[in-house]
Coordinates of C-alpha atoms and ligand atoms in Angstrom, one line a residue:
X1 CA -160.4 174.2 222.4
X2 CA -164.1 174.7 221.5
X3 CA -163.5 174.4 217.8
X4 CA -161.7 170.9 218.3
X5 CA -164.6 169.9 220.6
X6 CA -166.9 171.1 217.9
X7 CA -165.3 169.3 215.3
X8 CA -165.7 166.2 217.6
X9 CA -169.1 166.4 217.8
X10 CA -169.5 167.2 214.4
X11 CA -168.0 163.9 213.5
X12 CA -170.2 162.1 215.6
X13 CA -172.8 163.4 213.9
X14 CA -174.8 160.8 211.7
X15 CA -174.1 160.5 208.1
X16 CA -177.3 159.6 205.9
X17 CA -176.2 158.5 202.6
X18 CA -178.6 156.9 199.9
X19 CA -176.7 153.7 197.8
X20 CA -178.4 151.8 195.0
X21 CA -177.9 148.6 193.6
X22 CA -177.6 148.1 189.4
X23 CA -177.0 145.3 187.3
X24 CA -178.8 142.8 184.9
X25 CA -181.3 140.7 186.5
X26 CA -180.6 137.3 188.3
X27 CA -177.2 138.2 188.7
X28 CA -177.6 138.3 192.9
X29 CA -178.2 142.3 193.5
X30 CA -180.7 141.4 196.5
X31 CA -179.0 138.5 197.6
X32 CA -175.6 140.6 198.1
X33 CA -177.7 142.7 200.4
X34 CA -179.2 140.3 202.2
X35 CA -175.8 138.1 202.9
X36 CA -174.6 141.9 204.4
X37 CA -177.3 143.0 206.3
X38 CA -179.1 139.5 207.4
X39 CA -176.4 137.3 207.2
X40 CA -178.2 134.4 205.1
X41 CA -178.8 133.7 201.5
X42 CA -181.9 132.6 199.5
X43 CA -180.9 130.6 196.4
X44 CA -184.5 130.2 195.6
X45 CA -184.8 133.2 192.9
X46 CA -187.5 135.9 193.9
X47 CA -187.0 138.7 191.6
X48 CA -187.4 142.4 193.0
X49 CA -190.4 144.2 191.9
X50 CA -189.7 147.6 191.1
X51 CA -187.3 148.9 194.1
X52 CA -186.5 146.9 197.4
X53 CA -185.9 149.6 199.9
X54 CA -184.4 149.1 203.5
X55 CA -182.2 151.1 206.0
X56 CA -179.7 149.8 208.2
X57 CA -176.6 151.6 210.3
X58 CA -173.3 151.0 210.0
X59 CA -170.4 152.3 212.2
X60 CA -167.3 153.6 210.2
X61 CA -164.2 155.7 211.0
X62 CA -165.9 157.1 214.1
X63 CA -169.3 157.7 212.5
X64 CA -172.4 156.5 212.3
X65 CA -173.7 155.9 208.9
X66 CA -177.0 155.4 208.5
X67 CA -177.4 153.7 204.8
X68 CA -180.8 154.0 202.9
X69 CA -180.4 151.2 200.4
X70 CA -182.2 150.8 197.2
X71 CA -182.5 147.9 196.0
X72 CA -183.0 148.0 192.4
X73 CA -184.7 145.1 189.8
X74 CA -182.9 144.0 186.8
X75 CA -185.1 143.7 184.7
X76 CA -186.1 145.8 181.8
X77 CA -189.6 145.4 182.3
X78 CA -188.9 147.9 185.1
X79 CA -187.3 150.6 183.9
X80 CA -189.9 152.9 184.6
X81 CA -190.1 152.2 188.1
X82 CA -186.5 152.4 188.7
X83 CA -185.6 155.2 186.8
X84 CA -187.3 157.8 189.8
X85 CA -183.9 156.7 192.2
X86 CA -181.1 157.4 190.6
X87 CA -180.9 161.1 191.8
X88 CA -179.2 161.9 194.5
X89 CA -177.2 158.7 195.3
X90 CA -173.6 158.6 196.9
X91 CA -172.7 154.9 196.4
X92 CA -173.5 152.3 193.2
X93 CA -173.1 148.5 194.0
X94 CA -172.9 147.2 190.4
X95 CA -173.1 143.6 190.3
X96 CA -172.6 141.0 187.1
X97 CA -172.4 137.6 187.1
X98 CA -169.0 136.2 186.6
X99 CA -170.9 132.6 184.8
X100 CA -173.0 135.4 182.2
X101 CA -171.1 137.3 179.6
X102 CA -174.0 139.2 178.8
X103 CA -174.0 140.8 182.5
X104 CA -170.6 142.0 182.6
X105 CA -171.5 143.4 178.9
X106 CA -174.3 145.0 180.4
X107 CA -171.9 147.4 183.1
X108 CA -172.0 150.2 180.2
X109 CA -175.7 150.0 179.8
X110 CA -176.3 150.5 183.3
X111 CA -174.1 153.4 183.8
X112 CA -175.5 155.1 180.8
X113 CA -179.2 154.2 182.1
X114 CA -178.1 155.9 185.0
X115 CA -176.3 159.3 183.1
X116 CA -179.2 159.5 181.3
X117 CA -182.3 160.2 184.1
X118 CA -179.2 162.3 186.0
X119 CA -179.5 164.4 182.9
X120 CA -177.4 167.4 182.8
X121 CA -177.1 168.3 186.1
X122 CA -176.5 165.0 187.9
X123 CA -172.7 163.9 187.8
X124 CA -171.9 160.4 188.2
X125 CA -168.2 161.4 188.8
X126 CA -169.0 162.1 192.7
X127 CA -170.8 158.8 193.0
X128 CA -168.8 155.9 194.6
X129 CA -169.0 153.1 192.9
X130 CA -168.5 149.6 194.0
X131 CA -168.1 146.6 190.7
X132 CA -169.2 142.7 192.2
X133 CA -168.0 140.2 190.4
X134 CA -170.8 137.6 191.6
X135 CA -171.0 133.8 192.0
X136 CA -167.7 132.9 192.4
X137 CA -168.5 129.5 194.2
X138 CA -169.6 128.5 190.5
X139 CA -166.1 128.5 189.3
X140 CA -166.6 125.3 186.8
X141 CA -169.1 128.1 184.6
X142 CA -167.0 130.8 185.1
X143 CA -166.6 132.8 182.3
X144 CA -165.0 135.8 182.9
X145 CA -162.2 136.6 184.9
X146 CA -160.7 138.9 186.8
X147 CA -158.3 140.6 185.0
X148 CA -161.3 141.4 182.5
X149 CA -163.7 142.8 185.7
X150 CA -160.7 144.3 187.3
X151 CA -159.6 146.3 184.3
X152 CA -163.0 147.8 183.4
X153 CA -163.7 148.6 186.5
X154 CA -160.2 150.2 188.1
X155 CA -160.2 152.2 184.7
X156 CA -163.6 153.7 185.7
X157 CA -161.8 154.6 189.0
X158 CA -164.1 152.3 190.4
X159 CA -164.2 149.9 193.3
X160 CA -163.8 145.8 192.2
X161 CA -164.6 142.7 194.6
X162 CA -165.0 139.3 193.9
X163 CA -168.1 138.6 195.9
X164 CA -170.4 135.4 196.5
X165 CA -173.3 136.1 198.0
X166 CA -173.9 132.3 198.4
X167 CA -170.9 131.5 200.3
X168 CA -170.2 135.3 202.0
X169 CA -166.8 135.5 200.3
X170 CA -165.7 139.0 199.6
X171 CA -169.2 140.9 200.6
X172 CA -167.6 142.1 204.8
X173 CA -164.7 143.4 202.7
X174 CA -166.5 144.9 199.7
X175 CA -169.1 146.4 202.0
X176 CA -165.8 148.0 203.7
X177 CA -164.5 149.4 201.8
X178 CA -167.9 150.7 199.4
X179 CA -168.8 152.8 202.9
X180 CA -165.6 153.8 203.6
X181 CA -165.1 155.5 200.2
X182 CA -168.2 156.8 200.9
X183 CA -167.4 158.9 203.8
X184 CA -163.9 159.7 202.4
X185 CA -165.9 161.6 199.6
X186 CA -168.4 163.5 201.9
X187 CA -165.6 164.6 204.2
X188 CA -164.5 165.4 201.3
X189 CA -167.0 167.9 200.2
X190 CA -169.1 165.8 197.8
X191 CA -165.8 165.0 195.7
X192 CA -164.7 161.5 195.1
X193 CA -161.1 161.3 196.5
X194 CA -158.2 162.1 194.4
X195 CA -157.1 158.5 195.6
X196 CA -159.7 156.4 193.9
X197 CA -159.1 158.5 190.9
X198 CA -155.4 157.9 190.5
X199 CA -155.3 154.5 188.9
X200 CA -152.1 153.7 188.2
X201 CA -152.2 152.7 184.2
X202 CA -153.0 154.8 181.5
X203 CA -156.1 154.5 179.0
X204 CA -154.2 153.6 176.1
X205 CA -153.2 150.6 178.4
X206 CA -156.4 149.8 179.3
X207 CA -157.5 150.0 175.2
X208 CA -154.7 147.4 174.3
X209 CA -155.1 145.2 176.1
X210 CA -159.1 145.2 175.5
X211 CA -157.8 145.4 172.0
X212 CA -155.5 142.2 172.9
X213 CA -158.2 140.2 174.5
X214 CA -160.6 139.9 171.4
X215 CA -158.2 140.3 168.8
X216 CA -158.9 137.2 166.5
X217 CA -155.2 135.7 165.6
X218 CA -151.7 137.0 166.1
X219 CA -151.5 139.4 162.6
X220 CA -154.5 141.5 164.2
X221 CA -153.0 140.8 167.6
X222 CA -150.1 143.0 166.8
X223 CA -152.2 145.5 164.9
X224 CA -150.2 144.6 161.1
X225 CA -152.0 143.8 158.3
X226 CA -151.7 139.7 157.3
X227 CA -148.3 139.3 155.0
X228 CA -146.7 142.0 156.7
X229 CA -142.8 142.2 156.7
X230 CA -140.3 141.3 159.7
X231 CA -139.5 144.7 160.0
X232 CA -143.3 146.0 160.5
X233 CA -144.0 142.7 162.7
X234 CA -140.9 143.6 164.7
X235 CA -142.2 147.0 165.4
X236 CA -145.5 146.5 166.1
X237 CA -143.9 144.2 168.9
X238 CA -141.7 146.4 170.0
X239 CA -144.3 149.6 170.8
X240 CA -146.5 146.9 172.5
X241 CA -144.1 145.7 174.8
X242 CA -142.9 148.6 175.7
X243 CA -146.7 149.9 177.0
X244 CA -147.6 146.3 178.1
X245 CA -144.5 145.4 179.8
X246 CA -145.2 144.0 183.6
X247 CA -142.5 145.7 185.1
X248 CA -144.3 149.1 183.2
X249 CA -147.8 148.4 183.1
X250 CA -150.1 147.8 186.7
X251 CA -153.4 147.2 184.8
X252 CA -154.7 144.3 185.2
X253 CA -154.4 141.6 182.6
X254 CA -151.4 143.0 181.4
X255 CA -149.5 140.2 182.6
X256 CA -151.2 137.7 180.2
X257 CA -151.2 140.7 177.4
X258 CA -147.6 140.9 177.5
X259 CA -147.5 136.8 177.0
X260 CA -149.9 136.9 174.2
X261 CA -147.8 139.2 172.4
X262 CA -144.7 137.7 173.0
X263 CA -146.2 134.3 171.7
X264 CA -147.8 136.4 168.6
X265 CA -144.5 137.6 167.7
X266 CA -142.9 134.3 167.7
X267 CA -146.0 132.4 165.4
X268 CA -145.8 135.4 162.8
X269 CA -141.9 135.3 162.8
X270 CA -141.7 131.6 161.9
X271 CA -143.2 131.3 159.2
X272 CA -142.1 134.7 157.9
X273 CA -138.8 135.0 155.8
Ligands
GTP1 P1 -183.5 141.0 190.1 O1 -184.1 141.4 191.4 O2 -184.5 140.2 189.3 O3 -182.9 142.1 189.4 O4 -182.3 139.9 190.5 P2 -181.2 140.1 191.5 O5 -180.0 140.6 190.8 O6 -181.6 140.8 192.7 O7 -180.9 138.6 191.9 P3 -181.1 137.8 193.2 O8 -180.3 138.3 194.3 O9 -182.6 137.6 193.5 O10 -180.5 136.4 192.9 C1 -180.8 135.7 191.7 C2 -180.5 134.2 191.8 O11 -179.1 134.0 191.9 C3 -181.1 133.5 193.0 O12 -181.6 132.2 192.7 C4 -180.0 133.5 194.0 O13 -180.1 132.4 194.9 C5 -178.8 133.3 193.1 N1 -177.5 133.8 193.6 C6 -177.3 135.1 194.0 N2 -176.0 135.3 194.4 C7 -175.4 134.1 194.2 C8 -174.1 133.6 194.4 O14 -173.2 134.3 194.9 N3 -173.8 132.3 194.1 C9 -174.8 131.5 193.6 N4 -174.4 130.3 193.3 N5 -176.0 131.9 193.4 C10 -176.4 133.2 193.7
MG2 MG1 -183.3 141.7 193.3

Protein backbone atom coordinates (compact mmCIF):
# COMPACT_ATOMS: atom_id res chain seq x y z
CA UNK A 1 0.00 0.00 0.00
CA UNK A 2 2.64 2.60 1.03
CA UNK A 3 4.86 1.81 -1.89
CA UNK A 4 1.93 2.50 -4.47
CA UNK A 5 1.05 5.68 -2.48
CA UNK A 6 4.72 6.55 -2.66
CA UNK A 7 4.93 6.05 -6.20
CA UNK A 8 1.83 8.39 -6.44
CA UNK A 9 3.49 11.02 -4.96
CA UNK A 10 6.50 10.55 -6.65
CA UNK A 11 4.75 11.09 -9.89
CA UNK A 12 3.40 14.16 -8.77
CA UNK A 13 6.49 15.28 -8.19
CA UNK A 14 7.65 18.23 -10.62
CA UNK A 15 9.79 17.33 -13.53
CA UNK A 16 12.37 20.30 -14.45
CA UNK A 17 13.72 19.61 -17.86
CA UNK A 18 15.96 22.18 -19.85
CA UNK A 19 14.94 22.27 -23.98
CA UNK A 20 16.76 24.38 -26.46
CA UNK A 21 15.89 25.72 -29.64
CA UNK A 22 18.56 25.25 -32.87
CA UNK A 23 18.35 26.19 -36.32
CA UNK A 24 19.70 28.83 -38.91
CA UNK A 25 18.66 32.23 -38.27
CA UNK A 26 15.27 33.85 -39.43
CA UNK A 27 13.80 30.66 -39.79
CA UNK A 28 11.03 31.39 -36.70
CA UNK A 29 12.96 29.59 -33.54
CA UNK A 30 11.46 32.50 -31.22
CA UNK A 31 8.36 32.92 -32.89
CA UNK A 32 7.50 29.02 -32.46
CA UNK A 33 7.90 29.69 -28.77
CA UNK A 34 6.08 32.51 -28.53
CA UNK A 35 2.94 31.19 -30.70
CA UNK A 36 3.23 28.18 -27.70
CA UNK A 37 3.67 29.94 -24.70
CA UNK A 38 1.93 33.54 -25.51
CA UNK A 39 -0.33 32.57 -28.06
CA UNK A 40 0.51 35.52 -30.70
CA UNK A 41 3.05 36.04 -33.36
CA UNK A 42 5.37 38.91 -34.30
CA UNK A 43 6.16 38.93 -38.02
CA UNK A 44 8.26 41.95 -37.56
CA UNK A 45 11.80 40.13 -37.44
CA UNK A 46 13.74 40.83 -34.07
CA UNK A 47 16.63 38.52 -33.99
CA UNK A 48 17.63 36.92 -30.55
CA UNK A 49 20.84 38.15 -29.07
CA UNK A 50 22.71 35.48 -27.72
CA UNK A 51 20.14 33.13 -25.66
CA UNK A 52 16.38 34.05 -24.98
CA UNK A 53 15.61 32.33 -21.79
CA UNK A 54 12.15 31.80 -20.19
CA UNK A 55 10.29 29.12 -18.00
CA UNK A 56 6.87 28.10 -18.20
CA UNK A 57 4.79 24.82 -16.78
CA UNK A 58 3.17 22.43 -18.56
CA UNK A 59 0.87 19.63 -17.28
CA UNK A 60 1.56 16.12 -18.90
CA UNK A 61 0.60 12.47 -18.15
CA UNK A 62 -0.20 13.42 -14.57
CA UNK A 63 2.90 15.60 -14.08
CA UNK A 64 3.90 18.81 -13.79
CA UNK A 65 6.66 19.79 -16.07
CA UNK A 66 8.26 22.74 -15.44
CA UNK A 67 10.22 23.61 -18.90
CA UNK A 68 13.36 25.97 -18.75
CA UNK A 69 13.55 26.98 -22.43
CA UNK A 70 16.47 28.27 -24.21
CA UNK A 71 15.99 30.08 -26.82
CA UNK A 72 18.89 30.04 -28.98
CA UNK A 73 20.04 32.75 -31.97
CA UNK A 74 20.86 31.63 -35.38
CA UNK A 75 23.22 33.31 -36.24
CA UNK A 76 26.89 32.58 -36.55
CA UNK A 77 27.93 35.74 -35.14
CA UNK A 78 26.86 34.05 -31.89
CA UNK A 79 28.38 30.97 -31.61
CA UNK A 80 30.20 31.86 -28.73
CA UNK A 81 27.44 32.78 -26.67
CA UNK A 82 25.46 29.86 -27.43
CA UNK A 83 27.83 27.26 -27.31
CA UNK A 84 27.73 27.48 -22.98
CA UNK A 85 23.85 25.68 -23.27
CA UNK A 86 24.11 22.77 -24.98
CA UNK A 87 24.99 20.69 -21.87
CA UNK A 88 22.65 19.13 -20.07
CA UNK A 89 19.50 19.51 -22.33
CA UNK A 90 16.60 16.80 -22.56
CA UNK A 91 14.68 18.20 -25.63
CA UNK A 92 16.03 19.94 -29.20
CA UNK A 93 13.32 21.96 -31.12
CA UNK A 94 15.18 22.15 -34.54
CA UNK A 95 13.49 24.42 -36.77
CA UNK A 96 14.27 25.14 -40.82
CA UNK A 97 12.44 26.95 -43.04
CA UNK A 98 10.46 24.95 -45.43
CA UNK A 99 10.83 28.32 -48.31
CA UNK A 100 15.15 28.10 -47.59
CA UNK A 101 17.06 25.17 -48.81
CA UNK A 102 19.98 26.35 -47.13
CA UNK A 103 18.12 25.84 -43.63
CA UNK A 104 17.06 22.42 -44.02
CA UNK A 105 20.80 21.89 -45.32
CA UNK A 106 21.92 23.40 -42.24
CA UNK A 107 20.04 20.41 -39.72
CA UNK A 108 23.60 18.45 -39.87
CA UNK A 109 25.56 21.55 -39.00
CA UNK A 110 23.58 22.16 -36.01
CA UNK A 111 23.68 18.73 -34.61
CA UNK A 112 27.34 18.57 -35.12
CA UNK A 113 27.65 22.25 -33.47
CA UNK A 114 25.91 20.64 -30.80
CA UNK A 115 28.22 17.02 -30.53
CA UNK A 116 31.03 19.01 -30.65
CA UNK A 117 30.72 21.42 -27.23
CA UNK A 118 28.98 17.95 -25.69
CA UNK A 119 32.47 16.58 -26.34
CA UNK A 120 33.03 13.14 -25.32
CA UNK A 121 31.01 12.75 -22.61
CA UNK A 122 27.78 14.43 -23.67
CA UNK A 123 25.39 11.96 -25.79
CA UNK A 124 22.98 13.40 -28.02
CA UNK A 125 21.41 9.89 -28.27
CA UNK A 126 19.29 10.64 -24.91
CA UNK A 127 18.26 13.96 -26.10
CA UNK A 128 14.68 14.26 -27.61
CA UNK A 129 14.56 15.79 -30.49
CA UNK A 130 11.74 17.55 -32.14
CA UNK A 131 12.44 18.60 -36.43
CA UNK A 132 9.85 21.96 -37.45
CA UNK A 133 9.29 22.23 -40.79
CA UNK A 134 8.40 26.15 -40.50
CA UNK A 135 6.35 28.58 -42.59
CA UNK A 136 4.01 26.45 -44.10
CA UNK A 137 1.37 29.29 -44.73
CA UNK A 138 3.98 30.37 -47.49
CA UNK A 139 3.25 27.41 -49.57
CA UNK A 140 3.69 29.33 -53.13
CA UNK A 141 7.85 29.48 -51.99
CA UNK A 142 7.87 26.27 -50.62
CA UNK A 143 10.76 24.49 -51.45
CA UNK A 144 11.08 21.53 -49.71
CA UNK A 145 8.71 19.02 -48.91
CA UNK A 146 7.82 16.76 -46.66
CA UNK A 147 8.77 13.57 -47.65
CA UNK A 148 12.44 15.29 -47.78
CA UNK A 149 11.97 16.76 -43.80
CA UNK A 150 10.22 13.61 -42.87
CA UNK A 151 12.88 11.29 -44.06
CA UNK A 152 15.81 13.01 -42.48
CA UNK A 153 14.41 13.45 -39.56
CA UNK A 154 12.40 9.92 -38.72
CA UNK A 155 15.81 8.36 -39.82
CA UNK A 156 17.51 10.30 -36.97
CA UNK A 157 14.80 8.73 -34.75
CA UNK A 158 13.58 12.10 -34.45
CA UNK A 159 10.34 13.93 -33.95
CA UNK A 160 8.88 15.79 -37.39
CA UNK A 161 5.95 18.54 -37.49
CA UNK A 162 4.89 20.73 -39.93
CA UNK A 163 4.57 23.86 -37.93
CA UNK A 164 3.57 27.70 -38.67
CA UNK A 165 4.24 29.72 -36.20
CA UNK A 166 2.28 32.52 -38.13
CA UNK A 167 -0.89 30.75 -38.42
CA UNK A 168 -0.53 28.16 -35.05
CA UNK A 169 -0.80 25.12 -37.41
CA UNK A 170 0.99 22.09 -36.05
CA UNK A 171 2.84 23.93 -32.82
CA UNK A 172 -0.27 22.41 -29.83
CA UNK A 173 0.54 19.11 -31.42
CA UNK A 174 4.33 19.34 -31.92
CA UNK A 175 4.65 20.84 -28.43
CA UNK A 176 2.62 17.51 -27.46
CA UNK A 177 4.17 15.42 -28.39
CA UNK A 178 8.16 17.05 -27.95
CA UNK A 179 7.09 16.97 -23.94
CA UNK A 180 5.62 13.87 -23.93
CA UNK A 181 8.71 12.15 -25.37
CA UNK A 182 10.33 13.98 -22.90
CA UNK A 183 8.93 12.44 -19.85
CA UNK A 184 8.66 8.93 -21.65
CA UNK A 185 12.63 9.20 -21.61
CA UNK A 186 13.14 10.34 -17.91
CA UNK A 187 10.67 7.76 -16.66
CA UNK A 188 12.67 6.00 -18.53
CA UNK A 189 15.91 6.43 -16.81
CA UNK A 190 17.51 9.09 -19.05
CA UNK A 191 17.10 6.65 -22.13
CA UNK A 192 15.26 7.73 -25.22
CA UNK A 193 12.37 5.12 -25.66
CA UNK A 194 13.02 2.09 -27.64
CA UNK A 195 9.75 3.43 -29.47
CA UNK A 196 11.17 6.56 -31.01
CA UNK A 197 14.10 4.52 -31.95
CA UNK A 198 12.39 1.81 -33.97
CA UNK A 199 11.75 3.54 -37.23
CA UNK A 200 10.30 1.32 -39.43
CA UNK A 201 12.72 1.52 -42.75
CA UNK A 202 16.09 0.73 -42.95
CA UNK A 203 19.20 3.10 -43.71
CA UNK A 204 19.94 1.68 -47.00
CA UNK A 205 16.31 2.91 -47.72
CA UNK A 206 16.77 6.05 -46.39
CA UNK A 207 20.32 6.40 -48.64
CA UNK A 208 18.30 5.51 -51.97
CA UNK A 209 16.08 7.32 -51.94
CA UNK A 210 18.45 10.50 -50.98
CA UNK A 211 20.40 8.97 -53.66
CA UNK A 212 17.03 9.00 -55.89
CA UNK A 213 16.15 12.52 -55.13
CA UNK A 214 19.37 14.29 -56.51
CA UNK A 215 20.28 11.79 -58.93
CA UNK A 216 20.70 13.98 -62.23
CA UNK A 217 18.87 11.69 -65.20
CA UNK A 218 17.52 8.19 -65.23
CA UNK A 219 21.17 6.27 -66.18
CA UNK A 220 22.53 7.66 -62.73
CA UNK A 221 18.98 7.23 -61.31
CA UNK A 222 19.36 3.52 -61.52
CA UNK A 223 22.97 3.55 -60.51
CA UNK A 224 24.29 2.06 -64.40
CA UNK A 225 26.75 3.62 -66.10
CA UNK A 226 25.23 5.62 -69.62
CA UNK A 227 25.07 2.89 -72.57
CA UNK A 228 24.46 0.19 -70.33
CA UNK A 229 22.74 -3.08 -71.61
CA UNK A 230 18.95 -4.20 -71.02
CA UNK A 231 20.13 -6.86 -68.93
CA UNK A 232 22.24 -4.38 -66.43
CA UNK A 233 19.29 -1.70 -66.75
CA UNK A 234 16.81 -4.46 -65.87
CA UNK A 235 18.68 -5.38 -62.85
CA UNK A 236 19.42 -2.35 -61.44
CA UNK A 237 15.46 -1.94 -61.59
CA UNK A 238 14.76 -4.86 -60.22
CA UNK A 239 17.10 -4.52 -56.73
CA UNK A 240 15.54 -0.98 -56.52
CA UNK A 241 12.14 -1.98 -56.56
CA UNK A 242 12.44 -4.51 -54.52
CA UNK A 243 13.90 -2.07 -51.38
CA UNK A 244 11.68 0.89 -52.57
CA UNK A 245 8.52 -0.87 -53.13
CA UNK A 246 5.45 0.85 -51.17
CA UNK A 247 3.96 -2.09 -50.11
CA UNK A 248 7.85 -2.86 -48.59
CA UNK A 249 9.24 0.36 -47.87
CA UNK A 250 7.48 2.93 -44.90
CA UNK A 251 10.07 5.72 -45.39
CA UNK A 252 8.91 8.56 -46.47
CA UNK A 253 9.28 9.52 -50.09
CA UNK A 254 9.42 6.25 -51.04
CA UNK A 255 6.25 6.40 -52.77
CA UNK A 256 7.57 9.00 -55.32
CA UNK A 257 11.02 6.93 -55.41
CA UNK A 258 9.42 3.92 -56.46
CA UNK A 259 7.59 6.18 -59.39
CA UNK A 260 10.79 7.78 -60.42
CA UNK A 261 12.23 4.48 -60.95
CA UNK A 262 9.64 2.91 -62.61
CA UNK A 263 9.57 5.93 -65.11
CA UNK A 264 13.59 5.64 -65.33
CA UNK A 265 13.30 2.21 -66.40
CA UNK A 266 10.85 2.90 -68.99
CA UNK A 267 13.02 6.18 -70.74
CA UNK A 268 16.25 4.00 -70.64
CA UNK A 269 14.40 0.93 -72.15
CA UNK A 270 13.10 2.81 -75.15
CA UNK A 271 15.57 3.88 -76.60
CA UNK A 272 17.77 0.83 -75.80
CA UNK A 273 17.85 -2.20 -78.22
P1 LIG B 1 17.19 34.27 -34.78
O1 LIG B 1 16.76 34.63 -33.40
O2 LIG B 1 17.87 35.41 -35.49
O3 LIG B 1 18.04 33.04 -34.81
O4 LIG B 1 15.85 33.96 -35.66
P2 LIG B 1 14.61 33.05 -35.27
O5 LIG B 1 14.82 31.69 -35.84
O6 LIG B 1 14.31 33.13 -33.83
O7 LIG B 1 13.44 33.72 -36.12
P3 LIG B 1 12.18 34.54 -35.59
O8 LIG B 1 11.30 33.68 -34.78
O9 LIG B 1 12.63 35.81 -35.01
O10 LIG B 1 11.42 34.80 -36.99
C1 LIG B 1 12.09 35.35 -38.11
C2 LIG B 1 11.10 35.98 -39.07
O11 LIG B 1 10.27 34.98 -39.64
C3 LIG B 1 10.15 36.98 -38.41
O12 LIG B 1 9.94 38.06 -39.30
C4 LIG B 1 8.88 36.20 -38.21
O13 LIG B 1 7.75 37.03 -38.22
C5 LIG B 1 8.90 35.25 -39.42
N1 LIG B 1 8.21 33.98 -39.13
C6 LIG B 1 8.45 33.12 -38.12
N2 LIG B 1 7.66 32.04 -38.20
C7 LIG B 1 6.91 32.21 -39.30
C8 LIG B 1 5.88 31.42 -39.93
O14 LIG B 1 5.50 30.34 -39.50
N3 LIG B 1 5.35 31.93 -41.09
C9 LIG B 1 5.75 33.12 -41.62
N4 LIG B 1 5.16 33.53 -42.72
N5 LIG B 1 6.70 33.88 -41.04
C10 LIG B 1 7.27 33.44 -39.91
MG1 LIG C 1 15.18 34.08 -32.29
Amino acid sequence: METNLQKRKESRKALRIKVISMGNAEVGKSCIIKRYCEKRFVPKYQTTIGIDYGVTKVQMKEREIKVNIFDMAGHPFFYEVRNEFYKDTQGVILVYDVCLKESFESLDAWLAEMKQELGLQGNIENVVFVVCANKIDCSKHRCVDESEGRLWAESRGFLYFETSAQSGEGINEMFQSFYSSIVDMCENGGKRPMSSINIGFTKEQADTIRRIRSSKDSWDMLGVKPGATRDEVNKAYRKLAVLLHPDKCVAPGSEDAFKAVVNARTALLKNIK
